[in-house]
PDB file of C-alpha atoms and ligand atoms in Angstrom:
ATOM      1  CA  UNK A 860       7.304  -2.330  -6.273  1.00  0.00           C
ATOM      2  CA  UNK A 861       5.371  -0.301  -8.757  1.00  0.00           C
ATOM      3  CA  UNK A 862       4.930   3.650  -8.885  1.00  0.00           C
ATOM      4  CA  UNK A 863       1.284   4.195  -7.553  1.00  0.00           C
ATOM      5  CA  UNK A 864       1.255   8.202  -8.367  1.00  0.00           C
ATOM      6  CA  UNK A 865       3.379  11.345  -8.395  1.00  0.00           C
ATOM      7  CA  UNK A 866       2.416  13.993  -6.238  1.00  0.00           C
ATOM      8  CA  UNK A 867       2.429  18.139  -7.017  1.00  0.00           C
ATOM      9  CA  UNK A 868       1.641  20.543  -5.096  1.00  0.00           C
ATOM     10  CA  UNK A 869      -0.072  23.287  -6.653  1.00  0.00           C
ATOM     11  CA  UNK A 870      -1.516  26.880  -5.179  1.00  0.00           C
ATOM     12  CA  UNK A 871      -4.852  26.400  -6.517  1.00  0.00           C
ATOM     13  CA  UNK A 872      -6.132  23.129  -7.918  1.00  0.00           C
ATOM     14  CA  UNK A 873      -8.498  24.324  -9.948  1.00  0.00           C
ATOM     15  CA  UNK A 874      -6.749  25.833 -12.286  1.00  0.00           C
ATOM     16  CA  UNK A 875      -3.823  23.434 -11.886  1.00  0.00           C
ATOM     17  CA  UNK A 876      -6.481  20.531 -12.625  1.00  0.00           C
ATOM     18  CA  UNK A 877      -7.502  22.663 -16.153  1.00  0.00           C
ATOM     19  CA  UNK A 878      -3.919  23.302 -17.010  1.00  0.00           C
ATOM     20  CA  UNK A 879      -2.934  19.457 -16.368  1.00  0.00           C
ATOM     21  CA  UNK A 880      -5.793  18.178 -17.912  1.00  0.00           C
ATOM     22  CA  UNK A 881      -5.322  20.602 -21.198  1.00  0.00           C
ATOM     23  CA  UNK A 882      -1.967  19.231 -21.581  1.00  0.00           C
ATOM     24  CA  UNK A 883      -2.289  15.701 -20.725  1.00  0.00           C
ATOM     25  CA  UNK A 884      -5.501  15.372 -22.771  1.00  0.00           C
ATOM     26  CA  UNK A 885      -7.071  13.272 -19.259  1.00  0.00           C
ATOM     27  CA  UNK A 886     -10.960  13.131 -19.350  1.00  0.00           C
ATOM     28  CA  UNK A 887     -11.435  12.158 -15.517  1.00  0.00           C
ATOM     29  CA  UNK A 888     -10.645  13.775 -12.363  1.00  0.00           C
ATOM     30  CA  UNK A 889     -11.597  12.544  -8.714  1.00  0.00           C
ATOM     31  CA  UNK A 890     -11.493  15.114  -5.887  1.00  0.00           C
ATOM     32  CA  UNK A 891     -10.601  13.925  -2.353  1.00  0.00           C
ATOM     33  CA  UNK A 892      -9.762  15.432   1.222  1.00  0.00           C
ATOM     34  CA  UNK A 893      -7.194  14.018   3.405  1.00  0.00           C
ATOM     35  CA  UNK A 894      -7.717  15.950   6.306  1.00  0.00           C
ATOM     36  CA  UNK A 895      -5.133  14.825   8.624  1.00  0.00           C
ATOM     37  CA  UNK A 896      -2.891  15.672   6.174  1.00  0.00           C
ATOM     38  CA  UNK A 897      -4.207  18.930   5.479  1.00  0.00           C
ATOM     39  CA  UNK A 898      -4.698  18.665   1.587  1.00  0.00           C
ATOM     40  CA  UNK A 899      -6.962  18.405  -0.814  1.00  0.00           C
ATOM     41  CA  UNK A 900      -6.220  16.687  -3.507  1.00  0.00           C
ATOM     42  CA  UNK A 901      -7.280  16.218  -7.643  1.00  0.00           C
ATOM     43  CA  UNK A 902      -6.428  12.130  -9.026  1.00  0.00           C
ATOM     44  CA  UNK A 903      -5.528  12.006 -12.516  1.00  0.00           C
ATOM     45  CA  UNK A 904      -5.708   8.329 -13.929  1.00  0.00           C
ATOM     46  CA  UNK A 905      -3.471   7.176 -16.926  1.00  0.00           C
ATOM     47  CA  UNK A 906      -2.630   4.533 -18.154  1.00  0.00           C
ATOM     48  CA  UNK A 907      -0.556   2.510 -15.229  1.00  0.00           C
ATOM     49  CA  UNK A 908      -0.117   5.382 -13.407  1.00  0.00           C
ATOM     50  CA  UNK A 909      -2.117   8.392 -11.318  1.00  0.00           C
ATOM     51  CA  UNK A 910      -0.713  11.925 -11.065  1.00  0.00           C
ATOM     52  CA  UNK A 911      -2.263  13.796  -7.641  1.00  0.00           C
ATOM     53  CA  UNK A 912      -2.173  17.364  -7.485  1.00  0.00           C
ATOM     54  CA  UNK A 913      -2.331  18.682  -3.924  1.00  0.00           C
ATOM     55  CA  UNK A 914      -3.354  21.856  -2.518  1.00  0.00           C
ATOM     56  CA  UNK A 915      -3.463  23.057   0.950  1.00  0.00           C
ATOM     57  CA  UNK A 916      -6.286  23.262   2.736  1.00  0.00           C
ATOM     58  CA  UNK A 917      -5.144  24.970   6.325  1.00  0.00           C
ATOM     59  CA  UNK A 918      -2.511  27.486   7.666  1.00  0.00           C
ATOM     60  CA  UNK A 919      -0.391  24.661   9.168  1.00  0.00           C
ATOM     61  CA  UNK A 920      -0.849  22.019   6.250  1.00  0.00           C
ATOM     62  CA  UNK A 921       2.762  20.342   5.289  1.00  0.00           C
ATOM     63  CA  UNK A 922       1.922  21.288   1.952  1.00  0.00           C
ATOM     64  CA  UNK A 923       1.691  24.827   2.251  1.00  0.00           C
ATOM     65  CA  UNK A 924       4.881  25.007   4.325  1.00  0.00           C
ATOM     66  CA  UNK A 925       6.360  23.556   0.605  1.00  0.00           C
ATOM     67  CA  UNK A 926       4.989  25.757  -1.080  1.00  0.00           C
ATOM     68  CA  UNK A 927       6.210  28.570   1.067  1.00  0.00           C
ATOM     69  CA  UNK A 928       9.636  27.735   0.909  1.00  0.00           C
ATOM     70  CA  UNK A 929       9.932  25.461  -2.755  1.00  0.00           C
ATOM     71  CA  UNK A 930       7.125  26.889  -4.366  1.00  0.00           C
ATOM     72  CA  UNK A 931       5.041  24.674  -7.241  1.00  0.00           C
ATOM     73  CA  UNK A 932       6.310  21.164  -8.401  1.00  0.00           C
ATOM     74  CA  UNK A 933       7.038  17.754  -7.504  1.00  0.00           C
ATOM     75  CA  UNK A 934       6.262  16.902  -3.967  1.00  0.00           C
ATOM     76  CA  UNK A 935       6.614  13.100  -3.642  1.00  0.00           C
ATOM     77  CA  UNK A 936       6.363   9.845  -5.262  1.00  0.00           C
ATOM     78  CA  UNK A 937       4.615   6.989  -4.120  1.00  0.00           C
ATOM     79  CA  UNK A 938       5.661   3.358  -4.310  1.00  0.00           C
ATOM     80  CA  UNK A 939       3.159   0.900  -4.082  1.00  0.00           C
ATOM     81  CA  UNK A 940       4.341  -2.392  -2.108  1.00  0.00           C
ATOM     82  CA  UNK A 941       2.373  -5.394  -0.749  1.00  0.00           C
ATOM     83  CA  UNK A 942       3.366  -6.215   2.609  1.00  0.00           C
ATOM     84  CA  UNK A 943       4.231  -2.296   3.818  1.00  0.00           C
ATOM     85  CA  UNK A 944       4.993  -3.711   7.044  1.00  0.00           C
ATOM     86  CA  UNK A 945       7.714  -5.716   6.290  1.00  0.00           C
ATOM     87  CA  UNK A 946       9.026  -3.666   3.887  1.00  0.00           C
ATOM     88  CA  UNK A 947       9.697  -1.059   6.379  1.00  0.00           C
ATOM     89  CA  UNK A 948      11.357  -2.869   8.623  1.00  0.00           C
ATOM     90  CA  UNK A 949      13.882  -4.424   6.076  1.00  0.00           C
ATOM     91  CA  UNK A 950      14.577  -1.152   4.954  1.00  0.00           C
ATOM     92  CA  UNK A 951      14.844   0.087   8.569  1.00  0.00           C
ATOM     93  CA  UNK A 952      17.420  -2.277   8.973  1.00  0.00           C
ATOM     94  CA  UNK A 953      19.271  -0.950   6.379  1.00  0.00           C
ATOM     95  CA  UNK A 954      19.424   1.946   7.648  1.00  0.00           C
ATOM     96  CA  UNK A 955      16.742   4.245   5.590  1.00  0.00           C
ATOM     97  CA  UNK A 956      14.942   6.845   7.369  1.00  0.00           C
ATOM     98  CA  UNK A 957      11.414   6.939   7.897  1.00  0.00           C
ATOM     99  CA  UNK A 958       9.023  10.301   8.445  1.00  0.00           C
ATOM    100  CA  UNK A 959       6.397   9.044  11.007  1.00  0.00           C
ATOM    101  CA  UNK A 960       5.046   4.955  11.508  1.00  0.00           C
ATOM    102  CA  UNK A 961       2.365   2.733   9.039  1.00  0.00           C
ATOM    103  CA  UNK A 962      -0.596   4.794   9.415  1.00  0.00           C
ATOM    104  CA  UNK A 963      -4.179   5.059   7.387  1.00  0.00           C
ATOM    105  CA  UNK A 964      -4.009   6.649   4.091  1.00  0.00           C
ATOM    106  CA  UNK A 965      -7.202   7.302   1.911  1.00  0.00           C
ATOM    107  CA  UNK A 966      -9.535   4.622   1.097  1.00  0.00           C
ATOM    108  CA  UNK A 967      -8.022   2.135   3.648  1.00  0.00           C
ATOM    109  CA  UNK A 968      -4.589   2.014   2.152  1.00  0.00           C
ATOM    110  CA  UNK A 969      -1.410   2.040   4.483  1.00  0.00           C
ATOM    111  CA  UNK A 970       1.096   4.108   4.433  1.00  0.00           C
ATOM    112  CA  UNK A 971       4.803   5.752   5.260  1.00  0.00           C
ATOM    113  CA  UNK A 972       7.134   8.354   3.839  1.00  0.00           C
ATOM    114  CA  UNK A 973      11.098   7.852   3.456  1.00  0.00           C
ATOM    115  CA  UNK A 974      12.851  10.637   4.331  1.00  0.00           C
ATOM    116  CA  UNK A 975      14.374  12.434   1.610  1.00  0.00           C
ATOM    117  CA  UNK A 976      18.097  11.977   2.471  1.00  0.00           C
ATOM    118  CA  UNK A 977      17.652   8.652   2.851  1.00  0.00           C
ATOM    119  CA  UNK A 978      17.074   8.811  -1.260  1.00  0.00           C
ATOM    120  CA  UNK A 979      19.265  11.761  -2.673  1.00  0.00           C
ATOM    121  CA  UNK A 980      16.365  14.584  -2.153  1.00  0.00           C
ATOM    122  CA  UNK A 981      13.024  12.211  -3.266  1.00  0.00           C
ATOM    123  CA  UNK A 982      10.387  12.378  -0.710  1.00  0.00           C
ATOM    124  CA  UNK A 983       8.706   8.723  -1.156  1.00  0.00           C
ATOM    125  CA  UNK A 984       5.155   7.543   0.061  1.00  0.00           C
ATOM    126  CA  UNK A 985       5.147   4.117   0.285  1.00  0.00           C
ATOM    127  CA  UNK A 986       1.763   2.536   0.219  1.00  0.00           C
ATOM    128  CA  UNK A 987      -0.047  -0.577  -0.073  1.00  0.00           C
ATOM    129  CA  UNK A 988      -3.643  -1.035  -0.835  1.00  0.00           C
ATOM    130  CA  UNK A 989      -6.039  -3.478   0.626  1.00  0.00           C
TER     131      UNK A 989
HETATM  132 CO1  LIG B2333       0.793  10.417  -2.147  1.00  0.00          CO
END
């Protein structure tokens, strides 16, 4: 496995995107809506790495009900796998908890979260790209 991105949710990406971009010293951004998960979301690429910063974009998106109750800051990571699939299920039998089945992610990727207690309070995506 490989970390694929960190995820923060932010109140408004705009100026999140500035502020992160300021600091970081990152040239390129890429914007992208994931409506069934109610975001919106900014990419920044380093080097082996992206970080996403997420803002909601309806009443009822998971992200705002974060923000609502944790405020700013780091919402998930995401580890990249190849076979997603099979991954699950050997960590199913294992006994780590999932939040929701292998479903479509952006640009054709798969993906899953782990439930947090299953990994001391880290929310984890895992993905796999095509
Ligand atoms: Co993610």
């Amino acid at each position: 496995m490989r970390i694929d991105h960190v995820a923060i949710a932010v109140n408004n990406l705009e100026e999140a995107v500035k502020e992160y971009q300021d600091a970081l010293g990152v040239k390129e951004v890429e914007f992208e809506s994931v409506e069934t998960e109610g975001v919106r979301v900014a990419i920044l690429h380093l080097d082996n790495s992206r970080i996403e910063l997420m803002e909601a974009t309806r009443a009822n998106s998971p992200i705002k009900k974060f923000l609502e109750s944790r405020g700013e800051g780091l919402h998930h990571i995401a580890l990249e796998t190849e076979k997603i699939d099979g991954e699950v299920e050997r960590m199913k039998d294992r006994g780590v908890r999932f939040l929701g089945d292998v479903r479509p992610g952006s640009r054709g990727t798969k993906i899953t979260f782990i439930h947090p207690k299953s990994l001391h309070g880290v929310l984890a995506e895992l993905c796999s790209h095509p």
